[in-house]
mmCIF file of C-alpha atoms in Angstrom:
data_model
loop_
_atom_site.group_PDB
_atom_site.id
_atom_site.type_symbol
_atom_site.label_atom_id
_atom_site.label_comp_id
_atom_site.label_asym_id
_atom_site.label_seq_id
_atom_site.Cartn_x
_atom_site.Cartn_y
_atom_site.Cartn_z
ATOM 1 C CA MET A 1 12.861 19.570 -21.386
ATOM 2 C CA THR A 2 16.198 21.376 -21.063
ATOM 3 C CA ASP A 3 18.612 22.105 -23.928
ATOM 4 C CA ASN A 4 20.743 19.178 -22.762
ATOM 5 C CA PRO A 5 18.152 16.513 -21.999
ATOM 6 C CA PRO A 6 19.055 13.565 -19.780
ATOM 7 C CA ARG A 7 19.953 10.404 -21.661
ATOM 8 C CA ARG A 8 19.760 7.736 -18.976
ATOM 9 C CA LEU A 9 16.835 7.057 -16.673
ATOM 10 C CA VAL A 10 17.191 4.349 -14.048
ATOM 11 C CA VAL A 11 14.198 3.207 -12.005
ATOM 12 C CA VAL A 12 14.945 1.013 -8.985
ATOM 13 C CA GLY A 13 11.926 -1.038 -7.980
ATOM 14 C CA ALA A 14 9.826 -3.101 -10.391
ATOM 15 C CA SER A 15 6.688 -1.960 -8.599
ATOM 16 C CA LEU A 16 3.541 -0.073 -9.553
ATOM 17 C CA ALA A 17 5.446 3.166 -9.018
ATOM 18 C CA GLY A 18 8.365 1.818 -11.040
ATOM 19 C CA LEU A 19 6.098 0.872 -13.926
ATOM 20 C CA ARG A 20 4.271 4.210 -13.895
ATOM 21 C CA ALA A 21 7.606 6.062 -13.883
ATOM 22 C CA VAL A 22 8.705 4.202 -17.004
ATOM 23 C CA GLU A 23 5.388 4.778 -18.745
ATOM 24 C CA ALA A 24 5.322 8.455 -17.781
ATOM 25 C CA ALA A 25 8.837 8.987 -19.108
ATOM 26 C CA ARG A 26 7.929 7.672 -22.550
ATOM 27 C CA ARG A 27 4.578 9.459 -22.527
ATOM 28 C CA GLN A 28 6.303 12.747 -21.661
ATOM 29 C CA GLY A 29 8.737 12.408 -24.543
ATOM 30 C CA PHE A 30 11.846 10.902 -22.971
ATOM 31 C CA GLU A 31 13.817 9.208 -25.762
ATOM 32 C CA GLY A 32 16.861 8.094 -23.823
ATOM 33 C CA ARG A 33 17.807 4.772 -22.292
ATOM 34 C CA ILE A 34 15.593 3.382 -19.511
ATOM 35 C CA THR A 35 16.673 0.634 -17.112
ATOM 36 C CA LEU A 36 14.248 -0.946 -14.652
ATOM 37 C CA ILE A 37 15.899 -2.784 -11.751
ATOM 38 C CA GLY A 38 13.841 -5.175 -9.597
ATOM 39 C CA ALA A 39 14.789 -7.458 -6.729
ATOM 40 C CA GLU A 40 12.096 -9.998 -7.643
ATOM 41 C CA GLU A 41 12.417 -12.119 -10.757
ATOM 42 C CA HIS A 42 8.838 -11.270 -11.753
ATOM 43 C CA LEU A 43 7.634 -8.535 -14.063
ATOM 44 C CA PRO A 44 5.805 -5.736 -12.205
ATOM 45 C CA TYR A 45 2.471 -6.955 -10.845
ATOM 46 C CA ASP A 46 -0.489 -5.552 -8.975
ATOM 47 C CA ARG A 47 -0.109 -6.168 -5.239
ATOM 48 C CA PRO A 48 -3.567 -5.413 -3.742
ATOM 49 C CA PRO A 49 -5.195 -8.466 -5.418
ATOM 50 C CA LEU A 50 -2.666 -10.770 -3.718
ATOM 51 C CA SER A 51 -4.575 -10.623 -0.446
ATOM 52 C CA LYS A 52 -7.962 -10.259 -2.144
ATOM 53 C CA ALA A 53 -8.947 -11.923 -5.438
ATOM 54 C CA TYR A 54 -5.827 -14.099 -5.693
ATOM 55 C CA LEU A 55 -6.782 -15.939 -2.503
ATOM 56 C CA ASP A 56 -10.505 -16.066 -3.194
ATOM 57 C CA VAL A 57 -12.094 -19.483 -2.790
ATOM 58 C CA LEU A 58 -14.384 -18.801 -5.750
ATOM 59 C CA ASP A 59 -11.445 -18.613 -8.134
ATOM 60 C CA ASP A 60 -11.433 -22.089 -9.678
ATOM 61 C CA GLY A 61 -8.144 -23.540 -10.869
ATOM 62 C CA ASP A 62 -4.965 -21.499 -11.022
ATOM 63 C CA PRO A 63 -5.742 -17.818 -10.326
ATOM 64 C CA GLN A 64 -4.595 -15.252 -12.836
ATOM 65 C CA ILE A 65 -1.304 -13.611 -11.907
ATOM 66 C CA PRO A 66 -1.917 -9.846 -11.848
ATOM 67 C CA PHE A 67 0.960 -8.741 -14.081
ATOM 68 C CA PHE A 68 0.634 -5.178 -15.362
ATOM 69 C CA ARG A 69 2.412 -5.624 -18.701
ATOM 70 C CA THR A 70 4.016 -8.369 -20.759
ATOM 71 C CA GLU A 71 7.746 -8.619 -21.306
ATOM 72 C CA ASP A 72 7.211 -7.726 -24.968
ATOM 73 C CA THR A 73 5.488 -4.502 -23.920
ATOM 74 C CA PHE A 74 8.435 -3.527 -21.758
ATOM 75 C CA ARG A 75 11.071 -4.337 -24.347
ATOM 76 C CA GLU A 76 9.352 -3.301 -27.577
ATOM 77 C CA GLU A 77 6.771 -0.629 -26.774
ATOM 78 C CA LEU A 78 8.384 1.015 -23.755
ATOM 79 C CA ARG A 79 11.942 0.172 -24.830
ATOM 80 C CA VAL A 80 13.053 -0.719 -21.325
ATOM 81 C CA GLU A 81 16.107 -2.701 -20.290
ATOM 82 C CA LEU A 82 14.924 -5.102 -17.591
ATOM 83 C CA MET A 83 17.212 -6.153 -14.726
ATOM 84 C CA LEU A 84 14.966 -8.455 -12.705
ATOM 85 C CA GLY A 85 15.955 -10.786 -9.895
ATOM 86 C CA ALA A 86 18.816 -8.416 -9.145
ATOM 87 C CA ALA A 87 18.437 -6.145 -6.120
ATOM 88 C CA ALA A 88 20.221 -2.815 -5.985
ATOM 89 C CA THR A 89 22.963 -2.980 -3.367
ATOM 90 C CA GLY A 90 24.269 0.567 -3.313
ATOM 91 C CA LEU A 91 24.136 4.082 -4.731
ATOM 92 C CA ASP A 92 27.087 6.313 -5.681
ATOM 93 C CA THR A 93 25.628 9.784 -6.104
ATOM 94 C CA ASP A 94 28.996 11.333 -6.970
ATOM 95 C CA ALA A 95 29.502 8.967 -9.900
ATOM 96 C CA ARG A 96 25.763 8.878 -10.585
ATOM 97 C CA CYS A 97 25.432 5.131 -10.711
ATOM 98 C CA VAL A 98 23.349 2.418 -9.048
ATOM 99 C CA ILE A 99 25.286 -0.594 -7.811
ATOM 100 C CA VAL A 100 23.784 -4.028 -8.427
ATOM 101 C CA GLY A 101 26.181 -6.611 -7.035
ATOM 102 C CA GLU A 102 29.314 -6.306 -9.176
ATOM 103 C CA THR A 103 27.541 -4.212 -11.815
ATOM 104 C CA THR A 104 27.202 -0.433 -11.978
ATOM 105 C CA VAL A 105 24.318 1.190 -13.839
ATOM 106 C CA PRO A 106 24.862 4.875 -14.679
ATOM 107 C CA TYR A 107 22.016 7.379 -14.560
ATOM 108 C CA ASP A 108 21.196 10.988 -15.291
ATOM 109 C CA ILE A 109 17.837 10.629 -13.558
ATOM 110 C CA LEU A 110 17.143 8.087 -10.823
ATOM 111 C CA VAL A 111 13.692 7.243 -9.475
ATOM 112 C CA ILE A 112 13.710 5.236 -6.246
ATOM 113 C CA ALA A 113 10.581 3.063 -6.133
ATOM 114 C CA THR A 114 11.672 0.139 -3.966
ATOM 115 C CA GLY A 115 8.539 0.165 -1.822
ATOM 116 C CA ALA A 116 8.440 -1.486 1.580
ATOM 117 C CA GLY A 117 9.011 -4.962 2.929
ATOM 118 C CA ALA A 118 7.129 -6.867 5.582
ATOM 119 C CA ARG A 119 8.240 -6.566 9.182
ATOM 120 C CA SER A 120 9.256 -10.017 10.355
ATOM 121 C CA LEU A 121 8.483 -11.770 13.619
ATOM 122 C CA PRO A 122 11.680 -12.672 15.516
ATOM 123 C CA GLY A 123 12.435 -16.364 15.752
ATOM 124 C CA THR A 124 10.494 -17.435 12.666
ATOM 125 C CA ASP A 125 13.264 -17.697 10.088
ATOM 126 C CA GLY A 126 13.311 -21.104 8.429
ATOM 127 C CA ILE A 127 9.943 -22.261 9.774
ATOM 128 C CA ASP A 128 7.714 -23.560 6.986
ATOM 129 C CA GLY A 129 4.157 -22.287 7.099
ATOM 130 C CA VAL A 130 4.990 -18.819 8.471
ATOM 131 C CA HIS A 131 4.428 -16.105 5.887
ATOM 132 C CA ALA A 132 4.053 -12.408 5.370
ATOM 133 C CA LEU A 133 1.972 -11.358 2.370
ATOM 134 C CA ARG A 134 3.894 -8.787 0.340
ATOM 135 C CA THR A 135 4.984 -10.649 -2.769
ATOM 136 C CA LEU A 136 3.593 -12.941 -5.443
ATOM 137 C CA ASP A 137 5.607 -15.834 -4.043
ATOM 138 C CA ASP A 138 4.069 -15.184 -0.606
ATOM 139 C CA ALA A 139 0.576 -15.230 -2.111
ATOM 140 C CA ARG A 140 1.205 -18.498 -3.949
ATOM 141 C CA ALA A 141 2.366 -20.201 -0.753
ATOM 142 C CA VAL A 142 -0.563 -18.845 1.269
ATOM 143 C CA ARG A 143 -3.143 -19.874 -1.327
ATOM 144 C CA GLU A 144 -1.694 -23.384 -1.466
ATOM 145 C CA ALA A 145 -1.925 -23.640 2.327
ATOM 146 C CA LEU A 146 -5.515 -22.409 2.359
ATOM 147 C CA GLU A 147 -6.463 -24.869 -0.366
ATOM 148 C CA SER A 148 -5.046 -27.675 1.763
ATOM 149 C CA GLY A 149 -7.339 -26.691 4.657
ATOM 150 C CA ALA A 150 -4.737 -25.110 6.923
ATOM 151 C CA ARG A 151 -5.697 -24.065 10.423
ATOM 152 C CA THR A 152 -4.822 -20.380 10.205
ATOM 153 C CA VAL A 153 -3.575 -17.828 12.719
ATOM 154 C CA VAL A 154 -3.147 -14.213 11.642
ATOM 155 C CA ILE A 155 -0.826 -12.106 13.782
ATOM 156 C CA GLY A 156 -1.860 -8.474 13.493
ATOM 157 C CA ALA A 157 -5.415 -7.287 12.822
ATOM 158 C CA GLY A 158 -4.424 -4.858 10.088
ATOM 159 C CA PHE A 159 -5.906 -4.706 6.626
ATOM 160 C CA ILE A 160 -3.818 -7.306 4.804
ATOM 161 C CA GLY A 161 -3.957 -9.842 7.632
ATOM 162 C CA SER A 162 -7.695 -9.348 7.953
ATOM 163 C CA GLU A 163 -8.147 -9.900 4.224
ATOM 164 C CA VAL A 164 -6.361 -13.238 4.561
ATOM 165 C CA ALA A 165 -8.556 -14.089 7.547
ATOM 166 C CA SER A 166 -11.622 -13.241 5.466
ATOM 167 C CA ASN A 167 -10.544 -15.597 2.681
ATOM 168 C CA ALA A 168 -9.761 -18.384 5.153
ATOM 169 C CA ASN A 169 -13.202 -17.877 6.685
ATOM 170 C CA LYS A 170 -14.855 -18.115 3.246
ATOM 171 C CA ARG A 171 -13.275 -21.534 2.856
ATOM 172 C CA GLY A 172 -14.757 -22.671 6.128
ATOM 173 C CA LEU A 173 -11.347 -22.916 7.792
ATOM 174 C CA GLU A 174 -10.510 -22.478 11.448
ATOM 175 C CA VAL A 175 -8.994 -18.978 11.713
ATOM 176 C CA THR A 176 -7.986 -16.736 14.607
ATOM 177 C CA VAL A 177 -6.717 -13.161 14.435
ATOM 178 C CA VAL A 178 -4.345 -12.041 17.206
ATOM 179 C CA GLU A 179 -3.800 -8.327 17.874
ATOM 180 C CA ALA A 180 -1.366 -7.049 20.504
ATOM 181 C CA MET A 181 -3.120 -3.685 20.847
ATOM 182 C CA PRO A 182 -6.347 -3.430 22.854
ATOM 183 C CA THR A 183 -8.034 -1.973 19.754
ATOM 184 C CA PRO A 184 -7.179 -2.840 16.142
ATOM 185 C CA LEU A 185 -6.361 -0.260 13.448
ATOM 186 C CA VAL A 186 -5.835 2.649 15.852
ATOM 187 C CA ARG A 187 -3.149 4.259 13.696
ATOM 188 C CA ALA A 188 -5.040 3.640 10.473
ATOM 189 C CA ILE A 189 -8.517 4.944 11.354
ATOM 190 C CA GLY A 190 -8.668 5.780 15.078
ATOM 191 C CA ALA A 191 -9.697 3.774 18.147
ATOM 192 C CA ASP A 192 -13.492 4.039 17.957
ATOM 193 C CA MET A 193 -13.648 3.292 14.255
ATOM 194 C CA GLY A 194 -11.099 0.496 14.662
ATOM 195 C CA THR A 195 -13.476 -1.217 17.055
ATOM 196 C CA ALA A 196 -16.339 -0.754 14.603
ATOM 197 C CA ILE A 197 -14.401 -2.214 11.678
ATOM 198 C CA ALA A 198 -13.105 -5.093 13.794
ATOM 199 C CA ALA A 199 -16.713 -6.072 14.485
ATOM 200 C CA LEU A 200 -16.769 -7.494 10.955
ATOM 201 C CA HIS A 201 -14.664 -10.396 12.228
ATOM 202 C CA GLU A 202 -17.119 -11.306 14.976
ATOM 203 C CA GLN A 203 -20.108 -10.837 12.674
ATOM 204 C CA ASN A 204 -18.601 -13.346 10.239
ATOM 205 C CA GLY A 205 -17.507 -15.923 12.805
ATOM 206 C CA THR A 206 -13.782 -15.197 12.909
ATOM 207 C CA GLU A 207 -12.215 -15.221 16.366
ATOM 208 C CA LEU A 208 -10.411 -11.949 17.193
ATOM 209 C CA LEU A 209 -8.154 -11.818 20.259
ATOM 210 C CA CYS A 210 -7.064 -8.271 21.213
ATOM 211 C CA GLY A 211 -4.659 -7.028 23.853
ATOM 212 C CA VAL A 212 -2.497 -10.131 23.824
ATOM 213 C CA GLY A 213 0.953 -10.583 22.345
ATOM 214 C CA VAL A 214 2.705 -13.575 20.826
ATOM 215 C CA SER A 215 5.270 -15.351 22.964
ATOM 216 C CA LYS A 216 6.660 -17.691 20.306
ATOM 217 C CA ILE A 217 5.912 -19.726 17.217
ATOM 218 C CA LEU A 218 5.823 -23.466 17.851
ATOM 219 C CA SER A 219 7.211 -25.888 15.293
ATOM 220 C CA ASP A 220 8.130 -29.498 14.749
ATOM 221 C CA ALA A 221 10.707 -30.701 12.217
ATOM 222 C CA GLY A 222 10.889 -27.200 10.772
ATOM 223 C CA ARG A 223 7.126 -26.904 10.262
ATOM 224 C CA VAL A 224 4.813 -24.575 12.190
ATOM 225 C CA THR A 225 2.437 -26.309 14.600
ATOM 226 C CA GLY A 226 1.044 -23.442 16.640
ATOM 227 C CA VAL A 227 1.292 -20.000 18.200
ATOM 228 C CA GLU A 228 1.920 -19.556 21.907
ATOM 229 C CA LEU A 229 0.430 -16.338 23.273
ATOM 230 C CA ALA A 230 1.866 -14.184 26.047
ATOM 231 C CA ASP A 231 -0.884 -15.354 28.414
ATOM 232 C CA GLY A 232 0.096 -19.010 27.902
ATOM 233 C CA ARG A 233 -2.653 -20.029 25.501
ATOM 234 C CA VAL A 234 -1.623 -22.087 22.497
ATOM 235 C CA LEU A 235 -3.379 -21.774 19.127
ATOM 236 C CA PRO A 236 -2.830 -24.794 16.856
ATOM 237 C CA ALA A 237 -1.810 -23.667 13.369
ATOM 238 C CA ASP A 238 -0.685 -25.027 10.026
ATOM 239 C CA LEU A 239 -0.432 -21.519 8.553
ATOM 240 C CA VAL A 240 0.657 -18.333 10.310
ATOM 241 C CA ILE A 241 0.294 -14.971 8.584
ATOM 242 C CA VAL A 242 2.482 -12.217 10.038
ATOM 243 C CA GLY A 243 0.946 -8.811 9.416
ATOM 244 C CA ILE A 244 2.711 -6.546 11.899
ATOM 245 C CA GLY A 245 3.661 -3.676 9.653
ATOM 246 C CA SER A 246 6.232 -2.803 7.044
ATOM 247 C CA ILE A 247 9.694 -1.321 6.695
ATOM 248 C CA PRO A 248 10.711 0.979 3.817
ATOM 249 C CA ALA A 249 13.146 -0.805 1.490
ATOM 250 C CA THR A 250 16.073 1.578 1.893
ATOM 251 C CA GLU A 251 18.904 -0.667 3.122
ATOM 252 C CA TRP A 252 20.735 -0.318 -0.183
ATOM 253 C CA LEU A 253 20.833 3.471 0.271
ATOM 254 C CA THR A 254 22.662 3.355 3.609
ATOM 255 C CA GLY A 255 25.815 5.442 3.410
ATOM 256 C CA SER A 256 24.682 7.330 0.315
ATOM 257 C CA ALA A 257 23.903 11.042 0.155
ATOM 258 C CA VAL A 258 20.151 10.341 0.088
ATOM 259 C CA ARG A 259 18.477 11.334 3.344
ATOM 260 C CA LEU A 260 16.616 8.486 5.033
ATOM 261 C CA ASP A 261 13.835 9.231 7.507
ATOM 262 C CA ASN A 262 10.933 6.770 7.551
ATOM 263 C CA GLY A 263 11.756 6.064 3.929
ATOM 264 C CA VAL A 264 13.381 8.392 1.398
ATOM 265 C CA PHE A 265 12.905 11.963 2.591
ATOM 266 C CA CYS A 266 11.572 14.169 -0.223
ATOM 267 C CA ASP A 267 10.223 17.648 -0.769
ATOM 268 C CA GLU A 268 6.864 18.499 -2.323
ATOM 269 C CA TYR A 269 8.341 17.782 -5.768
ATOM 270 C CA LEU A 270 9.400 14.252 -4.729
ATOM 271 C CA ALA A 271 13.011 15.372 -5.065
ATOM 272 C CA THR A 272 15.531 14.103 -2.536
ATOM 273 C CA GLY A 273 17.856 17.106 -2.636
ATOM 274 C CA VAL A 274 20.490 14.978 -4.394
ATOM 275 C CA PRO A 275 20.836 16.075 -8.032
ATOM 276 C CA GLY A 276 18.803 13.888 -10.359
ATOM 277 C CA VAL A 277 17.397 11.644 -7.616
ATOM 278 C CA PHE A 278 13.656 11.362 -6.955
ATOM 279 C CA ALA A 279 11.429 8.888 -5.108
ATOM 280 C CA ALA A 280 7.885 7.590 -5.527
ATOM 281 C CA GLY A 281 5.534 5.077 -3.965
ATOM 282 C CA ASP A 282 5.639 3.340 -0.594
ATOM 283 C CA VAL A 283 9.283 4.294 -0.013
ATOM 284 C CA ALA A 284 8.769 8.066 -0.452
ATOM 285 C CA ASN A 285 8.311 10.208 2.659
ATOM 286 C CA TRP A 286 7.322 13.408 0.908
ATOM 287 C CA TYR A 287 5.883 16.769 1.933
ATOM 288 C CA ASN A 288 2.126 16.844 1.296
ATOM 289 C CA GLY A 289 1.222 20.533 1.218
ATOM 290 C CA LEU A 290 -2.474 19.773 1.405
ATOM 291 C CA PHE A 291 -2.036 18.690 5.025
ATOM 292 C CA ASP A 292 1.210 20.588 5.759
ATOM 293 C CA ARG A 293 3.139 17.483 6.744
ATOM 294 C CA HIS A 294 5.477 14.775 5.519
ATOM 295 C CA GLN A 295 3.720 11.499 4.768
ATOM 296 C CA ARG A 296 4.709 8.039 3.616
ATOM 297 C CA LEU A 297 1.693 6.351 2.066
ATOM 298 C CA GLU A 298 1.395 2.676 1.197
ATOM 299 C CA HIS A 299 -1.527 3.265 -1.119
ATOM 300 C CA TRP A 300 -2.033 2.183 -4.733
ATOM 301 C CA THR A 301 -3.398 5.504 -5.947
ATOM 302 C CA SER A 302 -0.645 7.710 -4.565
ATOM 303 C CA ALA A 303 2.106 5.365 -5.782
ATOM 304 C CA ALA A 304 0.854 5.673 -9.356
ATOM 305 C CA GLU A 305 0.404 9.436 -9.142
ATOM 306 C CA GLN A 306 3.743 10.099 -7.469
ATOM 307 C CA ALA A 307 5.677 8.268 -10.175
ATOM 308 C CA SER A 308 4.226 10.418 -12.936
ATOM 309 C CA ALA A 309 4.797 13.577 -10.898
ATOM 310 C CA ALA A 310 8.399 12.658 -10.127
ATOM 311 C CA ILE A 311 9.135 12.050 -13.809
ATOM 312 C CA HIS A 312 7.604 15.388 -14.796
ATOM 313 C CA ASN A 313 9.705 17.222 -12.240
ATOM 314 C CA ALA A 314 12.845 15.349 -13.263
ATOM 315 C CA LEU A 315 12.358 16.075 -16.965
ATOM 316 C CA HIS A 316 11.112 19.638 -16.487
ATOM 317 C CA PRO A 317 13.213 21.191 -13.707
ATOM 318 C CA GLU A 318 12.365 24.649 -15.045
ATOM 319 C CA SER A 319 8.658 24.131 -14.284
ATOM 320 C CA PRO A 320 8.268 21.636 -11.424
ATOM 321 C CA LYS A 321 4.830 20.870 -10.021
ATOM 322 C CA PRO A 322 4.277 20.031 -6.356
ATOM 323 C CA TYR A 323 2.465 16.775 -5.691
ATOM 324 C CA ALA A 324 -0.310 16.887 -3.104
ATOM 325 C CA THR A 325 -3.119 14.433 -2.543
ATOM 326 C CA VAL A 326 -5.872 13.278 -0.245
ATOM 327 C CA PRO A 327 -4.743 9.807 0.876
ATOM 328 C CA TYR A 328 -7.080 7.025 -0.163
ATOM 329 C CA PHE A 329 -7.096 3.312 0.589
ATOM 330 C CA TRP A 330 -9.534 0.436 0.485
ATOM 331 C CA SER A 331 -9.777 -3.078 1.865
ATOM 332 C CA ASP A 332 -12.167 -5.980 1.272
ATOM 333 C CA TRP A 333 -13.252 -8.029 4.294
ATOM 334 C CA TYR A 334 -15.809 -10.796 3.867
ATOM 335 C CA ASP A 335 -18.542 -9.191 1.738
ATOM 336 C CA SER A 336 -17.740 -5.592 2.764
ATOM 337 C CA ARG A 337 -15.670 -2.860 1.124
ATOM 338 C CA ILE A 338 -13.849 -0.560 3.564
ATOM 339 C CA GLN A 339 -12.670 2.804 2.194
ATOM 340 C CA PHE A 340 -10.892 5.725 3.841
ATOM 341 C CA VAL A 341 -9.896 9.142 2.527
ATOM 342 C CA GLY A 342 -7.905 11.862 4.278
ATOM 343 C CA VAL A 343 -6.046 11.749 7.586
ATOM 344 C CA THR A 344 -7.093 10.200 10.881
ATOM 345 C CA ASP A 345 -5.862 12.646 13.523
ATOM 346 C CA ALA A 346 -9.023 14.636 14.187
ATOM 347 C CA ASP A 347 -10.800 16.682 16.824
ATOM 348 C CA GLU A 348 -14.032 14.791 16.203
ATOM 349 C CA ILE A 349 -15.216 11.660 14.406
ATOM 350 C CA ARG A 350 -18.938 11.700 13.668
ATOM 351 C CA PRO A 351 -21.081 8.944 12.136
ATOM 352 C CA VAL A 352 -23.367 10.474 9.499
ATOM 353 C CA GLU A 353 -24.887 7.392 7.864
ATOM 354 C CA GLY A 354 -25.748 4.145 9.603
ATOM 355 C CA ALA A 355 -24.403 2.812 12.892
ATOM 356 C CA PRO A 356 -20.673 1.919 12.880
ATOM 357 C CA GLY A 357 -20.104 -1.691 13.826
ATOM 358 C CA ALA A 358 -23.794 -2.567 13.653
ATOM 359 C CA ASP A 359 -25.152 -1.736 10.215
ATOM 360 C CA ARG A 360 -23.877 -3.283 7.013
ATOM 361 C CA ARG A 361 -23.397 0.169 5.482
ATOM 362 C CA TRP A 362 -22.183 3.233 7.357
ATOM 363 C CA VAL A 363 -20.131 6.409 6.955
ATOM 364 C CA ALA A 364 -18.190 8.485 9.497
ATOM 365 C CA LEU A 365 -16.551 11.884 8.983
ATOM 366 C CA TYR A 366 -13.400 13.301 10.598
ATOM 367 C CA ARG A 367 -13.191 16.971 11.629
ATOM 368 C CA THR A 368 -10.097 19.052 12.380
ATOM 369 C CA GLY A 369 -10.937 22.600 13.403
ATOM 370 C CA ASP A 370 -13.675 23.769 11.064
ATOM 371 C CA ARG A 371 -12.647 21.526 8.147
ATOM 372 C CA ILE A 372 -13.465 18.003 7.059
ATOM 373 C CA THR A 373 -10.182 16.101 6.950
ATOM 374 C CA GLY A 374 -11.235 12.462 6.663
ATOM 375 C CA ALA A 375 -14.035 10.057 5.801
ATOM 376 C CA LEU A 376 -14.458 6.345 6.481
ATOM 377 C CA ALA A 377 -17.075 4.243 4.710
ATOM 378 C CA VAL A 378 -18.148 0.628 4.883
ATOM 379 C CA ASN A 379 -20.019 -0.283 1.700
ATOM 380 C CA GLY A 380 -20.255 3.402 0.828
ATOM 381 C CA GLN A 381 -18.698 3.249 -2.631
ATOM 382 C CA ASN A 382 -21.164 5.751 -4.047
ATOM 383 C CA VAL A 383 -20.235 8.543 -1.634
ATOM 384 C CA ILE A 384 -16.632 8.224 -0.473
ATOM 385 C CA MET A 385 -15.130 10.079 -3.441
ATOM 386 C CA LYS A 386 -17.547 12.981 -2.902
ATOM 387 C CA TYR A 387 -16.044 13.462 0.536
ATOM 388 C CA ARG A 388 -12.563 13.115 -0.931
ATOM 389 C CA MET A 389 -13.283 16.019 -3.281
ATOM 390 C CA LEU A 390 -14.483 18.113 -0.340
ATOM 391 C CA ILE A 391 -11.252 17.408 1.522
ATOM 392 C CA MET A 392 -9.184 18.161 -1.586
ATOM 393 C CA ARG A 393 -10.608 21.668 -1.897
ATOM 394 C CA GLY A 394 -10.439 22.408 1.837
ATOM 395 C CA ALA A 395 -14.184 22.360 2.387
ATOM 396 C CA SER A 396 -15.678 23.291 5.735
ATOM 397 C CA TRP A 397 -17.193 20.903 8.249
ATOM 398 C CA ALA A 398 -20.546 22.544 7.637
ATOM 399 C CA GLU A 399 -20.351 21.683 3.923
ATOM 400 C CA ALA A 400 -19.604 18.067 4.729
ATOM 401 C CA LEU A 401 -22.533 17.811 7.129
ATOM 402 C CA GLU A 402 -24.764 19.478 4.534
ATOM 403 C CA LEU A 403 -23.837 16.782 2.009
ATOM 404 C CA ALA A 404 -24.568 14.068 4.583
ATOM 405 C CA GLU A 405 -27.951 15.640 5.383
ATOM 406 C CA LYS A 406 -28.889 15.853 1.687
ATOM 407 C CA ARG A 407 -28.119 12.163 1.327
ATOM 408 C CA LYS A 408 -30.360 11.329 4.278
ATOM 409 C CA VAL A 409 -33.219 13.344 2.786
ATOM 410 C CA ALA A 410 -32.736 11.730 -0.623
ATOM 411 C CA ALA A 411 -32.800 8.278 0.988
ATOM 412 C CA GLY A 412 -35.920 9.129 2.985
ATOM 413 C CA ARG A 413 -34.225 8.685 6.339
#
């Protein structure tokens, strides 16, 4: 650290990134005051299980809430001042303080880790039974509805919505997924692979309607009764899940000196250009030198890594380290694990194991120029990280195909 070390660290966002920032600060020797500000009243919790294990029909009784740490751990071991249930409302970078309602919280170092919120469907405010799935409170309401046997409509065939559809299907409930695009998951994994992944719905008996929008949500006495589609069809529903994307949680930064551009705009060190201010997690739009582009990732792995990197760079400005990564995400649909590493814009996408959309297990590789830049696997847990390592070190397309061929020989195919 410097000769005059910072004394006050403020982390805004009681998220995975927020937690990892706090832990990294103590691990890296920060002895000053730490304040963690969170809009939700809950301690930081793990979000991916909310649409997976938390909703699972096999979980008897009350499911375990996926909290990361206890309150005692925060207060006694990490020595953190918790300000939960109190959203940040502004930032004064000249005075170096975060504004929370009528309270100001001074900082020497600020880590912005406010994540992203669900994009809402117009005209649904105040209608019971219409939910996004971003928070613990959302998950509790959705699980209760599924347990009551709700007829379910999922708007948006993305990963979270499809995970909810999978859990509804496991319970034997009537469930329909509605996707406005002709092909699901185009931005996430490409058109051809989106079609292949979407086949999991049909294979498991879930109705998937593509290329049709939603006209309006129907309700009676403030309670959802159905979804009217743009073509006039009406889908009866007791539960509607809205999974149409997310919006970076940056409203509180409007008017501040922090640059906003699809989140908080950062350099390769996760620094915002404003003295002492860094960002991490879903809200950070940072420069990823590995792919020579700015990216905003809503992925568990990168959120955890970015927080630690941001703290290092904040505490050690004399020796900052750029953060670069191969993006990685996973999703569980029915009895299948979907995993993707890398980036999706590619000159070629080639299946190298199994038949996408037909076989239970398959792998496809993404090529840009003469390099492997992405890999998609369904039930390929034992190989996906090998391709991630190839991408990380800038391996050639030929090397990737060689690995795929060796696996075929080893499997006797």
